[in-house]
PDB file of N, CA and C in Angstrom:
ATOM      1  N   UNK A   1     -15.666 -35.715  -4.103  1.00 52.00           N
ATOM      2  CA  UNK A   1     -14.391 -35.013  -3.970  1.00 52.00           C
ATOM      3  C   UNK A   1     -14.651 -33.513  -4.011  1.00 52.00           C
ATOM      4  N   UNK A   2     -13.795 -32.960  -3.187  1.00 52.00           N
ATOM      5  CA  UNK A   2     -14.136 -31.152  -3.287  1.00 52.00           C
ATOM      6  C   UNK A   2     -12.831 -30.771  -3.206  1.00 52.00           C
ATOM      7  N   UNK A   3     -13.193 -29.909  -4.208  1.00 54.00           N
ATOM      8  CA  UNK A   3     -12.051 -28.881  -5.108  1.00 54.00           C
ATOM      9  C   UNK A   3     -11.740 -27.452  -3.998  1.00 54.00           C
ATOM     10  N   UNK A   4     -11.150 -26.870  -3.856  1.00 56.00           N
ATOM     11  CA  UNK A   4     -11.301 -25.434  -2.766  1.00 56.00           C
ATOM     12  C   UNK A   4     -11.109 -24.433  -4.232  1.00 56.00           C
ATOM     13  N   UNK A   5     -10.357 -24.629  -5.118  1.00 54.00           N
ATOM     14  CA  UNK A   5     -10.353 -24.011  -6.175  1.00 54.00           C
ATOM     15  C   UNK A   5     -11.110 -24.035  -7.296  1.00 54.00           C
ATOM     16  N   UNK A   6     -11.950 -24.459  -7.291  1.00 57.00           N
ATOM     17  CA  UNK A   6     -13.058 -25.153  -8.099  1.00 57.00           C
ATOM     18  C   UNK A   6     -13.344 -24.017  -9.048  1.00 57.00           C
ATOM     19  N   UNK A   7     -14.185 -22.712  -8.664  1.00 59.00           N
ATOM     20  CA  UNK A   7     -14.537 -21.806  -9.433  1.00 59.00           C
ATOM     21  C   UNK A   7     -13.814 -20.214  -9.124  1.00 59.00           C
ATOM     22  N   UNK A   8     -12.630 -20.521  -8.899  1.00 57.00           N
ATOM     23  CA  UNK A   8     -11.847 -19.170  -8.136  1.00 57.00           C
ATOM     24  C   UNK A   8     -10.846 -19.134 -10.123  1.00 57.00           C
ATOM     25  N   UNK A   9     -10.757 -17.593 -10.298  1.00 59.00           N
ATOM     26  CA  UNK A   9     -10.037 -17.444 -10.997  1.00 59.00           C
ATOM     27  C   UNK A   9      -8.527 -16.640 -10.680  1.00 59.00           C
ATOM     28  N   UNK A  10      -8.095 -16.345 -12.035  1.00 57.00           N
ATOM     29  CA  UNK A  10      -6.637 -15.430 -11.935  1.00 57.00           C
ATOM     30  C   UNK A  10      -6.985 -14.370 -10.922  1.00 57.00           C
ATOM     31  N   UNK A  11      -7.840 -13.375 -11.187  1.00 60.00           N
ATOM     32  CA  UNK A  11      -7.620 -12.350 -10.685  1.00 60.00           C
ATOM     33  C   UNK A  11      -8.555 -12.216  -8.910  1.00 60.00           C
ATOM     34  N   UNK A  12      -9.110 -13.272  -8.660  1.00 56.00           N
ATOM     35  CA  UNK A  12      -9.235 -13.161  -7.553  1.00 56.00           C
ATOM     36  C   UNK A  12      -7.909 -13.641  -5.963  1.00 56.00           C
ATOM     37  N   UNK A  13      -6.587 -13.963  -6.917  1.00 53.00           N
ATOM     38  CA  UNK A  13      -5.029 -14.112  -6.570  1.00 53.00           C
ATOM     39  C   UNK A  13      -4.582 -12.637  -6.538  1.00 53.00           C
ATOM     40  N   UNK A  14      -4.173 -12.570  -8.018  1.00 53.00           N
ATOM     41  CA  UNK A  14      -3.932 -11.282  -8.278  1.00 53.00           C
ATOM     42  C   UNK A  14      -4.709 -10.383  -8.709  1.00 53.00           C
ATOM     43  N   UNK A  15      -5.716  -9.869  -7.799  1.00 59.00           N
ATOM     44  CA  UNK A  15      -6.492  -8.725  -7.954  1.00 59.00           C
ATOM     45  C   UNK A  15      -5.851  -7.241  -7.907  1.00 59.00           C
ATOM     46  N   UNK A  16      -4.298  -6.977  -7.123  1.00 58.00           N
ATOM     47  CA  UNK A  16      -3.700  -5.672  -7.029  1.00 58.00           C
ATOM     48  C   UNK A  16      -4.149  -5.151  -6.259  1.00 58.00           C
ATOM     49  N   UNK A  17      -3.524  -3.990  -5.679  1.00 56.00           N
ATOM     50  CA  UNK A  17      -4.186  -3.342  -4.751  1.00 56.00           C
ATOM     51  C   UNK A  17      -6.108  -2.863  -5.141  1.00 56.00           C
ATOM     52  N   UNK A  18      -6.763  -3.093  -5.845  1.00 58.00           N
ATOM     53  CA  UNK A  18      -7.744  -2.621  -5.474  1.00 58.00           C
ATOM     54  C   UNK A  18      -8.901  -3.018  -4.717  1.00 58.00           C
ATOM     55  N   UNK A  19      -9.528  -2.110  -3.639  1.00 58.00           N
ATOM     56  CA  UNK A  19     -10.392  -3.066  -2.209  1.00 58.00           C
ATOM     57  C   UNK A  19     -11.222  -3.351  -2.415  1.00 58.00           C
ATOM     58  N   UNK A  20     -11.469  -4.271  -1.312  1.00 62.00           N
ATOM     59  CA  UNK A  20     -12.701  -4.938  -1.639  1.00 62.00           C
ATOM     60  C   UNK A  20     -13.645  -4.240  -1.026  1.00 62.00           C
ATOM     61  N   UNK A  21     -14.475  -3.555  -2.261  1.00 62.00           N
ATOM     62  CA  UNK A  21     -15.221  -2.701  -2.077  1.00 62.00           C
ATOM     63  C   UNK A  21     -16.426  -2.547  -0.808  1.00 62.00           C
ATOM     64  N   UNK A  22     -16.923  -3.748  -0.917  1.00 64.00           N
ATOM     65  CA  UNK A  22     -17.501  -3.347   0.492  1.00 64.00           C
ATOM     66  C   UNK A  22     -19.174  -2.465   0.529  1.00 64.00           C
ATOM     67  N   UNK A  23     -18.667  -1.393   1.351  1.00 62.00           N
ATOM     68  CA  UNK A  23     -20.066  -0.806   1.203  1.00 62.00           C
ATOM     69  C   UNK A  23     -19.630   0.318   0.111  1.00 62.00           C
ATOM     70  N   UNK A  24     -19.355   0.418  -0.535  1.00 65.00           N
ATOM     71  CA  UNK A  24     -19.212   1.308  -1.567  1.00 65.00           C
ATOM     72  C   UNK A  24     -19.151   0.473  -3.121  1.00 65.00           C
ATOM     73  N   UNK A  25     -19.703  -0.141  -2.808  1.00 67.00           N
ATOM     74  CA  UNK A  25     -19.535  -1.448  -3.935  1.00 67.00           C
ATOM     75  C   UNK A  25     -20.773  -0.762  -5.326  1.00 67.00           C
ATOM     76  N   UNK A  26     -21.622   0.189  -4.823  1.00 70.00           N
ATOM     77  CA  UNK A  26     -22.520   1.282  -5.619  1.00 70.00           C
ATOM     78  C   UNK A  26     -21.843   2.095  -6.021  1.00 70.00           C
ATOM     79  N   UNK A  27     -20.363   2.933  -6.269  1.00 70.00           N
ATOM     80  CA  UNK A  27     -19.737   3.571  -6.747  1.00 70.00           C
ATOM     81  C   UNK A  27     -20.044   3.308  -8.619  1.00 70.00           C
ATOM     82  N   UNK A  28     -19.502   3.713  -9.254  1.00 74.00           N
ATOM     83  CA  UNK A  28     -19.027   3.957 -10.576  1.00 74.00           C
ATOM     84  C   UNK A  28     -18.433   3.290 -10.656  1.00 74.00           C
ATOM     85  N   UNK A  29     -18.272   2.856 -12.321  1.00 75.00           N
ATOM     86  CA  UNK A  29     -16.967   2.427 -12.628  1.00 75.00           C
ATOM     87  C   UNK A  29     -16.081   3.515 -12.370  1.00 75.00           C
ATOM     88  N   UNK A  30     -16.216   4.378 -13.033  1.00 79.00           N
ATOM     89  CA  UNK A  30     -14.986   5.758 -13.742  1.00 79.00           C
ATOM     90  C   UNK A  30     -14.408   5.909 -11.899  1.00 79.00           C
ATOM     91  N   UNK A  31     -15.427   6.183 -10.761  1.00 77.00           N
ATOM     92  CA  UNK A  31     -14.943   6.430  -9.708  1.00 77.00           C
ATOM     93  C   UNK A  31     -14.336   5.592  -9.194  1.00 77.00           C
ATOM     94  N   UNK A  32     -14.174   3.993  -9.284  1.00 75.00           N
ATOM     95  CA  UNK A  32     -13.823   2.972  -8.632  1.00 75.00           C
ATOM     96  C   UNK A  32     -12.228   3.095  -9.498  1.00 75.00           C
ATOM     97  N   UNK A  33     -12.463   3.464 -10.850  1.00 79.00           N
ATOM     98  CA  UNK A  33     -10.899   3.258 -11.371  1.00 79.00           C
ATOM     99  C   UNK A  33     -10.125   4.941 -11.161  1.00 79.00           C
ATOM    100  N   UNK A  34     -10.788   5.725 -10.565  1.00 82.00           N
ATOM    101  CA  UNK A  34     -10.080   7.253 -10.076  1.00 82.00           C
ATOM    102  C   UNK A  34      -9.324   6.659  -8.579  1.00 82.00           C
ATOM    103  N   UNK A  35     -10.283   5.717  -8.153  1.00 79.00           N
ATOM    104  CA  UNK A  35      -9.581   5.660  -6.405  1.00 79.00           C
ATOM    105  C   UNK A  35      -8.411   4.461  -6.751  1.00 79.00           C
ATOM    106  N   UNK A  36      -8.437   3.495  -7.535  1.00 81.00           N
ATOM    107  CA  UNK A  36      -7.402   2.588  -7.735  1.00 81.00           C
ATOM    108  C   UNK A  36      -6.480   3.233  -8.158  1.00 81.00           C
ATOM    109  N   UNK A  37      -6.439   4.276  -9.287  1.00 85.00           N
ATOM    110  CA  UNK A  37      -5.345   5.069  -9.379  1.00 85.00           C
ATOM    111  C   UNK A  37      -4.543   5.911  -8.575  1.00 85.00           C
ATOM    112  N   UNK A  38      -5.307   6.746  -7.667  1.00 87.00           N
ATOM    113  CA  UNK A  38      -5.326   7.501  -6.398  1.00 87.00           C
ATOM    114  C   UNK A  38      -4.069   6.662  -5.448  1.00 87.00           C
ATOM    115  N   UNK A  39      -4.630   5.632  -5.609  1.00 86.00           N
ATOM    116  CA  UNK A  39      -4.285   4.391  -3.898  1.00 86.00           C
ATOM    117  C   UNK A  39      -2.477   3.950  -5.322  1.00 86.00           C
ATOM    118  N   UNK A  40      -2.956   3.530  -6.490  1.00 87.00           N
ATOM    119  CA  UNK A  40      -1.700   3.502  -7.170  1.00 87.00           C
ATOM    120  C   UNK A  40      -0.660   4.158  -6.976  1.00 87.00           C
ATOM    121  N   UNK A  41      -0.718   5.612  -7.453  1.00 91.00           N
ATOM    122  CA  UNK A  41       0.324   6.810  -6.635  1.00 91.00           C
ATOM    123  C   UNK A  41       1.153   6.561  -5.542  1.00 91.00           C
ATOM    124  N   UNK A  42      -0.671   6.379  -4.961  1.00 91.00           N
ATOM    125  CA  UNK A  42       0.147   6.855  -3.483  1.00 91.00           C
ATOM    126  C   UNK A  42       1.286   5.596  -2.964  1.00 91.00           C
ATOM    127  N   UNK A  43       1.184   4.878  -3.844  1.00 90.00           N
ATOM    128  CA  UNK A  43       1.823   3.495  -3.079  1.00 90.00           C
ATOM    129  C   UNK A  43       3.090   3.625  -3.984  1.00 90.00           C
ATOM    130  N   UNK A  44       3.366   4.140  -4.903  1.00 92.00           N
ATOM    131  CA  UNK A  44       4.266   4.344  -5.490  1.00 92.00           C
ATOM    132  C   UNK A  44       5.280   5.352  -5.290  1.00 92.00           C
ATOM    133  N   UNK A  45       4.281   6.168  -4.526  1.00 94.00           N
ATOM    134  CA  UNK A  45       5.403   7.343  -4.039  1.00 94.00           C
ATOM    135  C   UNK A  45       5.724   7.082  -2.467  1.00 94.00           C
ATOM    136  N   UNK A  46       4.838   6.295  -1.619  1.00 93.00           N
ATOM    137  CA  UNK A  46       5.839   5.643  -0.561  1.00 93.00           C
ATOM    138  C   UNK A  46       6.713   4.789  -1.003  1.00 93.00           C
ATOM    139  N   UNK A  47       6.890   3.994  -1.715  1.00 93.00           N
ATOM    140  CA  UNK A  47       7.651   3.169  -2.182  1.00 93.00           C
ATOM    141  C   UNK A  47       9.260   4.089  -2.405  1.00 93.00           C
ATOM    142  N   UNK A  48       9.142   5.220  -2.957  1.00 94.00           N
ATOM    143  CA  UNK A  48       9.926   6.115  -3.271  1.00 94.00           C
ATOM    144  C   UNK A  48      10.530   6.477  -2.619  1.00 94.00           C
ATOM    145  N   UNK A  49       9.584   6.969  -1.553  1.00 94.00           N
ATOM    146  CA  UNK A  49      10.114   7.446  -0.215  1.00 94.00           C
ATOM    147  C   UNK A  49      11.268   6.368   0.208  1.00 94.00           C
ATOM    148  N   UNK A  50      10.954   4.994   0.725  1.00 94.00           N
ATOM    149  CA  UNK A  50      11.258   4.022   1.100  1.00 94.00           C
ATOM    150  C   UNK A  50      13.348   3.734   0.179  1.00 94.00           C
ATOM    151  N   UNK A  51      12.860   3.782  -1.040  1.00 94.00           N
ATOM    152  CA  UNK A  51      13.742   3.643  -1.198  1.00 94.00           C
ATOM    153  C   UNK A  51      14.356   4.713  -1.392  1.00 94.00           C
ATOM    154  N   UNK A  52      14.930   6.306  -1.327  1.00 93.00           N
ATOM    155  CA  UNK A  52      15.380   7.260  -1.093  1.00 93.00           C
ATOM    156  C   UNK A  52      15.581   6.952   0.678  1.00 93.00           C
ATOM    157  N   UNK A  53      15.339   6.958   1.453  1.00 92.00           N
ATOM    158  CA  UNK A  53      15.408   6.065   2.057  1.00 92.00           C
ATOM    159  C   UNK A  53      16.531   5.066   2.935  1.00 92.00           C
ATOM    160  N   UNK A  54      16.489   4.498   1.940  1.00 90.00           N
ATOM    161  CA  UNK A  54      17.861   3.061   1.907  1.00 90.00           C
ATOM    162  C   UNK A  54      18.874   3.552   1.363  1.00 90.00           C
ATOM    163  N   UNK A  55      18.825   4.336   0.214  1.00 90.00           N
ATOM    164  CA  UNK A  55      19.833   4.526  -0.801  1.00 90.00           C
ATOM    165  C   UNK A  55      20.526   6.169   0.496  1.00 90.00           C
ATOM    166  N   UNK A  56      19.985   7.008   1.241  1.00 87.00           N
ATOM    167  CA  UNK A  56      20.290   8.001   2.280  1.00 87.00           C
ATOM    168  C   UNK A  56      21.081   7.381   2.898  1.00 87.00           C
ATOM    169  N   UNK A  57      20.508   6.050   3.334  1.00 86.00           N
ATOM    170  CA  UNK A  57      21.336   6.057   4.888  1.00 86.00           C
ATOM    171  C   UNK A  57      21.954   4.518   4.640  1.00 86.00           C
ATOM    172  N   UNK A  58      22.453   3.980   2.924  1.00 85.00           N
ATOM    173  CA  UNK A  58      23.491   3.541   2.749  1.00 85.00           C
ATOM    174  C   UNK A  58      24.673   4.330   2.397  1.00 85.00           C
ATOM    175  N   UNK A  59      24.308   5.430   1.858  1.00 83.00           N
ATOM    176  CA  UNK A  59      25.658   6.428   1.457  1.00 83.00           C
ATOM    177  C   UNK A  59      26.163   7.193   2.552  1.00 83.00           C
ATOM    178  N   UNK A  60      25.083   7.384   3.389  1.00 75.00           N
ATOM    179  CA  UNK A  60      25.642   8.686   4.687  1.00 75.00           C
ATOM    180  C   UNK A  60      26.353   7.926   5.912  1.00 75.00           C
ATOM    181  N   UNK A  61      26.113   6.093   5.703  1.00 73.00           N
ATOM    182  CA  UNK A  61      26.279   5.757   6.882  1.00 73.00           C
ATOM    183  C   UNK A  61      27.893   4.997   6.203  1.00 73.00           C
ATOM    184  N   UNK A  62      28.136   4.996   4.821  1.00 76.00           N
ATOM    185  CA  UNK A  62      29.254   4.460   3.878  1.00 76.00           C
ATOM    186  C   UNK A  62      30.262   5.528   3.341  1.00 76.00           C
ATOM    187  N   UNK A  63      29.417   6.513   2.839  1.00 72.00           N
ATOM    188  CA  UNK A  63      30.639   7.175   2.319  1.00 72.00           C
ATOM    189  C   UNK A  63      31.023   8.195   2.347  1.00 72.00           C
ATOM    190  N   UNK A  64      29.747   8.871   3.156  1.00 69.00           N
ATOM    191  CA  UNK A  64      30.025  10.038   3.970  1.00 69.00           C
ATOM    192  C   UNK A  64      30.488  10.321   5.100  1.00 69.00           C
ATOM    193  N   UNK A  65      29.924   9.020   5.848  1.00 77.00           N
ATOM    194  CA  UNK A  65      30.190   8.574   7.360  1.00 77.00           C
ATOM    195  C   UNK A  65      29.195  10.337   8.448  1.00 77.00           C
ATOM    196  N   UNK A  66      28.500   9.657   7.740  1.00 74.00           N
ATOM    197  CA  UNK A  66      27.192  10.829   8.447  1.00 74.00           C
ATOM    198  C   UNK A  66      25.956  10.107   8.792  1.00 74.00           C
ATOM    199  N   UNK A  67      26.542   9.987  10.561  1.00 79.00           N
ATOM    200  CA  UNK A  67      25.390   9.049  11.342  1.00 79.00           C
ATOM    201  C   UNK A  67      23.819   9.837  10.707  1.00 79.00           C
ATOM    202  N   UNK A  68      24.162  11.313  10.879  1.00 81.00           N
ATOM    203  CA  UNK A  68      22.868  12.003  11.229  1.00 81.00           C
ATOM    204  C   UNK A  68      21.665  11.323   9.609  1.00 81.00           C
ATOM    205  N   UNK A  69      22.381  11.516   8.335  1.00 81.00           N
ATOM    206  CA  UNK A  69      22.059  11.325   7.127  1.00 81.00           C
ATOM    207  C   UNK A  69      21.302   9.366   7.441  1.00 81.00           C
ATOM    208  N   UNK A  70      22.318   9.216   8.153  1.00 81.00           N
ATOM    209  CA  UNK A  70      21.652   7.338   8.165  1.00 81.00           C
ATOM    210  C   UNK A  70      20.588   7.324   9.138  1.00 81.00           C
ATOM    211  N   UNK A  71      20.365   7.878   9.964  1.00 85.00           N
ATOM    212  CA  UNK A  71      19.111   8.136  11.236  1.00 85.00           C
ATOM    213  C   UNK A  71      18.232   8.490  10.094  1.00 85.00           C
ATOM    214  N   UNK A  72      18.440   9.586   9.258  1.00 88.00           N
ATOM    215  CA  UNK A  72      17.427   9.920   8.843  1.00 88.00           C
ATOM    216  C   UNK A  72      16.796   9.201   7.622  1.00 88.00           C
ATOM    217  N   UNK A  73      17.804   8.043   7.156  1.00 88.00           N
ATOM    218  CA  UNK A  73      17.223   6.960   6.036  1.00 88.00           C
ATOM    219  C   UNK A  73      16.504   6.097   6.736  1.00 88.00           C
ATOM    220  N   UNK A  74      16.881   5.830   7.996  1.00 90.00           N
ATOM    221  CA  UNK A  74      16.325   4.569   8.579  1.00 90.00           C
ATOM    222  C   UNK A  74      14.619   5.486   8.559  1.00 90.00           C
ATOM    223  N   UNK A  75      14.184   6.475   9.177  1.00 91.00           N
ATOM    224  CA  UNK A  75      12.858   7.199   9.589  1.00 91.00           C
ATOM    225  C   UNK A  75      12.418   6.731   8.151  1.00 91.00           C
ATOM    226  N   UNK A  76      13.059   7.517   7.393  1.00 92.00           N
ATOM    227  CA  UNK A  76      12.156   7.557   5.479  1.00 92.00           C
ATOM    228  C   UNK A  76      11.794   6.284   5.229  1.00 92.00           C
ATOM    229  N   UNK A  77      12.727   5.173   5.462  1.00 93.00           N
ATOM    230  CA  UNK A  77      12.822   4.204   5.111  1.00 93.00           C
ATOM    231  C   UNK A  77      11.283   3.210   5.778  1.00 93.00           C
ATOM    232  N   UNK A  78      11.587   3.805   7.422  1.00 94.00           N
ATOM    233  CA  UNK A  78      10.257   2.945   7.972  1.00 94.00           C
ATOM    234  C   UNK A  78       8.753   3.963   7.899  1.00 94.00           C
ATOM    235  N   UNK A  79       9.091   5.558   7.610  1.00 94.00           N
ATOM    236  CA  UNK A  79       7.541   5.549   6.898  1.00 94.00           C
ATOM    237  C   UNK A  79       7.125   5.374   5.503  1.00 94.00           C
ATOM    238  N   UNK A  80       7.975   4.968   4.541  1.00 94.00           N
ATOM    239  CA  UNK A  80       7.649   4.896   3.158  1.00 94.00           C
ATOM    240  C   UNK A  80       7.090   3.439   3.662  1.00 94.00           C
ATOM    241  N   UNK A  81       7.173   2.158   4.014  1.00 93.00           N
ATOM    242  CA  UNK A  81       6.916   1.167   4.554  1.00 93.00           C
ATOM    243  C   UNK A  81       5.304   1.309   4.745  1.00 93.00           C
ATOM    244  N   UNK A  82       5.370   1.846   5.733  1.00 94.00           N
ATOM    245  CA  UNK A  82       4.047   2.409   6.369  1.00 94.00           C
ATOM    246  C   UNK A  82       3.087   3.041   5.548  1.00 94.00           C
ATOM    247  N   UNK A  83       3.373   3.593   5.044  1.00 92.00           N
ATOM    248  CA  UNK A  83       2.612   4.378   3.937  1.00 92.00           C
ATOM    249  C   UNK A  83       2.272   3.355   3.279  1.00 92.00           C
ATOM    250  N   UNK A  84       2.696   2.582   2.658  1.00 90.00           N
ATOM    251  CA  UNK A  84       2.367   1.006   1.750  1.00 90.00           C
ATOM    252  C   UNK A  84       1.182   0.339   2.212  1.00 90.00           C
ATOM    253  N   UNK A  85       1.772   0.068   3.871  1.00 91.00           N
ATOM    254  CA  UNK A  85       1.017  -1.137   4.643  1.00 91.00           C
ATOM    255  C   UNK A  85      -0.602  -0.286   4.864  1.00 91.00           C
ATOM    256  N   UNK A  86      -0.588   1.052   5.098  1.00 89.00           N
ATOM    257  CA  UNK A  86      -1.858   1.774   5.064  1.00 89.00           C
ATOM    258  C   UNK A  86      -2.610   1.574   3.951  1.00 89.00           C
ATOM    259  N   UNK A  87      -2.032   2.555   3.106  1.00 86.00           N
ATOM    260  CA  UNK A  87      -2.366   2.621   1.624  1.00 86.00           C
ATOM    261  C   UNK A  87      -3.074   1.574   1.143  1.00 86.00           C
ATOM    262  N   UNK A  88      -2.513   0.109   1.671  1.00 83.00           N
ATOM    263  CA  UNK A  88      -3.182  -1.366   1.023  1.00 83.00           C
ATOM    264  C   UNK A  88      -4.333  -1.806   2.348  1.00 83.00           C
ATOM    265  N   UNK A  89      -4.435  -1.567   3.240  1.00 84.00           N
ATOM    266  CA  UNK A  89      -5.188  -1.749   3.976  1.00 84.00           C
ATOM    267  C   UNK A  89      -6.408  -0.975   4.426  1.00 84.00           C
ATOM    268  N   UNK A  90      -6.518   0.239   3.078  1.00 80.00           N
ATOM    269  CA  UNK A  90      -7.505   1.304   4.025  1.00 80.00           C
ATOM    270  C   UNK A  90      -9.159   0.380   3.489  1.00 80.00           C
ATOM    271  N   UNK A  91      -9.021   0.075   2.334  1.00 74.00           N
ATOM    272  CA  UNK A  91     -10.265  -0.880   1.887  1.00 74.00           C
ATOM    273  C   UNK A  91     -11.112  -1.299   3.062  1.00 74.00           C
ATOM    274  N   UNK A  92      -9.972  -2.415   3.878  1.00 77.00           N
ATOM    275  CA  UNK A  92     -10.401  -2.867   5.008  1.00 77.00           C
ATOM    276  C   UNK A  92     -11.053  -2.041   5.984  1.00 77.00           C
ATOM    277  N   UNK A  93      -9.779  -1.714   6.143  1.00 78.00           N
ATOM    278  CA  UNK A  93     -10.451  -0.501   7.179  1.00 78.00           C
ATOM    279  C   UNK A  93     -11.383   0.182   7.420  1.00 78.00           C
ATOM    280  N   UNK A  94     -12.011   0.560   6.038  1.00 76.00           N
ATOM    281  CA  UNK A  94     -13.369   1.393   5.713  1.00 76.00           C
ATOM    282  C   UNK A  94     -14.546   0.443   5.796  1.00 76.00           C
ATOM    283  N   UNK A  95     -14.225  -1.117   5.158  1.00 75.00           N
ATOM    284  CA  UNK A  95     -15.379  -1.818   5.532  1.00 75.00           C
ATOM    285  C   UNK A  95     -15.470  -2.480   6.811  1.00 75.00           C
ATOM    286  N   UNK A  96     -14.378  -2.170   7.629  1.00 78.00           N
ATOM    287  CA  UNK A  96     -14.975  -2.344   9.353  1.00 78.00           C
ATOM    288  C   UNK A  96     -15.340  -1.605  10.046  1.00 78.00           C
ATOM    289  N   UNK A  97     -14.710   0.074   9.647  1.00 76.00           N
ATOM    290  CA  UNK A  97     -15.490   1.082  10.051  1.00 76.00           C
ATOM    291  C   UNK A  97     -17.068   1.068  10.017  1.00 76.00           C
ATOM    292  N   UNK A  98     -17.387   1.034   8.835  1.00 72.00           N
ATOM    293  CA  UNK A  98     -18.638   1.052   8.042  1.00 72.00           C
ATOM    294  C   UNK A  98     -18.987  -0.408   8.670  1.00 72.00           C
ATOM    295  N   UNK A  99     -19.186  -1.084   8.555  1.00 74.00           N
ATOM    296  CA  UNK A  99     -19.962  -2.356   9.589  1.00 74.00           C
ATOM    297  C   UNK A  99     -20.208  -2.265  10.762  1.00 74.00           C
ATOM    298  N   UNK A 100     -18.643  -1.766  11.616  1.00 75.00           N
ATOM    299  CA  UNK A 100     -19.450  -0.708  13.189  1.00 75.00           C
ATOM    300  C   UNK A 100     -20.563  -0.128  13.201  1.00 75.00           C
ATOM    301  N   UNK A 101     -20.578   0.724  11.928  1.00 70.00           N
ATOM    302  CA  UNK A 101     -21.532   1.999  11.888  1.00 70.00           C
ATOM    303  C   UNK A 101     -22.664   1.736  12.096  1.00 70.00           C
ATOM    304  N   UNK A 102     -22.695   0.189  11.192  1.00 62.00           N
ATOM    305  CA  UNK A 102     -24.300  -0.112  10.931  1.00 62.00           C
ATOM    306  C   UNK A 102     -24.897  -0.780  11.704  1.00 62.00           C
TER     307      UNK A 102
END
């Protein structure tokens, strides 16, 4: 009988945003937990964005009745998004860059 979960733990589920290191897998600790923090921020302050955002262009398009204010929640709204989907994907990114390279 074979298990697929056999020797997989908690945190290889919930590992959090931090990447899979890759070719930088020789870093530091102290540096590996400066860039998880770094990539933390930053995902927190798109997030921000995102929702400043929603909360713009539910009031401008509700109770102000200001198309221009809701155009401009919808933009915040889809780059705070973006900023996320980057932010969590640059890991990758760097270890396909870096595999091209080599």
């Amino acid at each position: 009988m074979f298990l697929a979960a056999d020797e997989g733990d908690i945190n290889t589920i919930i590992g959090g945003i931090a990447p899979d290191w890759g070719p930088f897998g020789s870093l530091g600790t102290e540096a590996r937990v400066m860039i998880e923090v770094v990539m933390a921020i930053a995902i927190l302050i798109c997030l921000g964005i995102a929702i400043w955002g929603a909360a713009k262009q539910r009031i401008g398009a509700t109770a102000l009745r200001d198309t221009f204010s809701a155009e401009q929640g919808k933009g915040l709204i889809v780059a705070g998004l973006a900023g996320v989907f980057i932010i969590g994907s640059l890991g990758t990114v760097f270890t396909i860059v870096y595999g091209m390279a080599v």
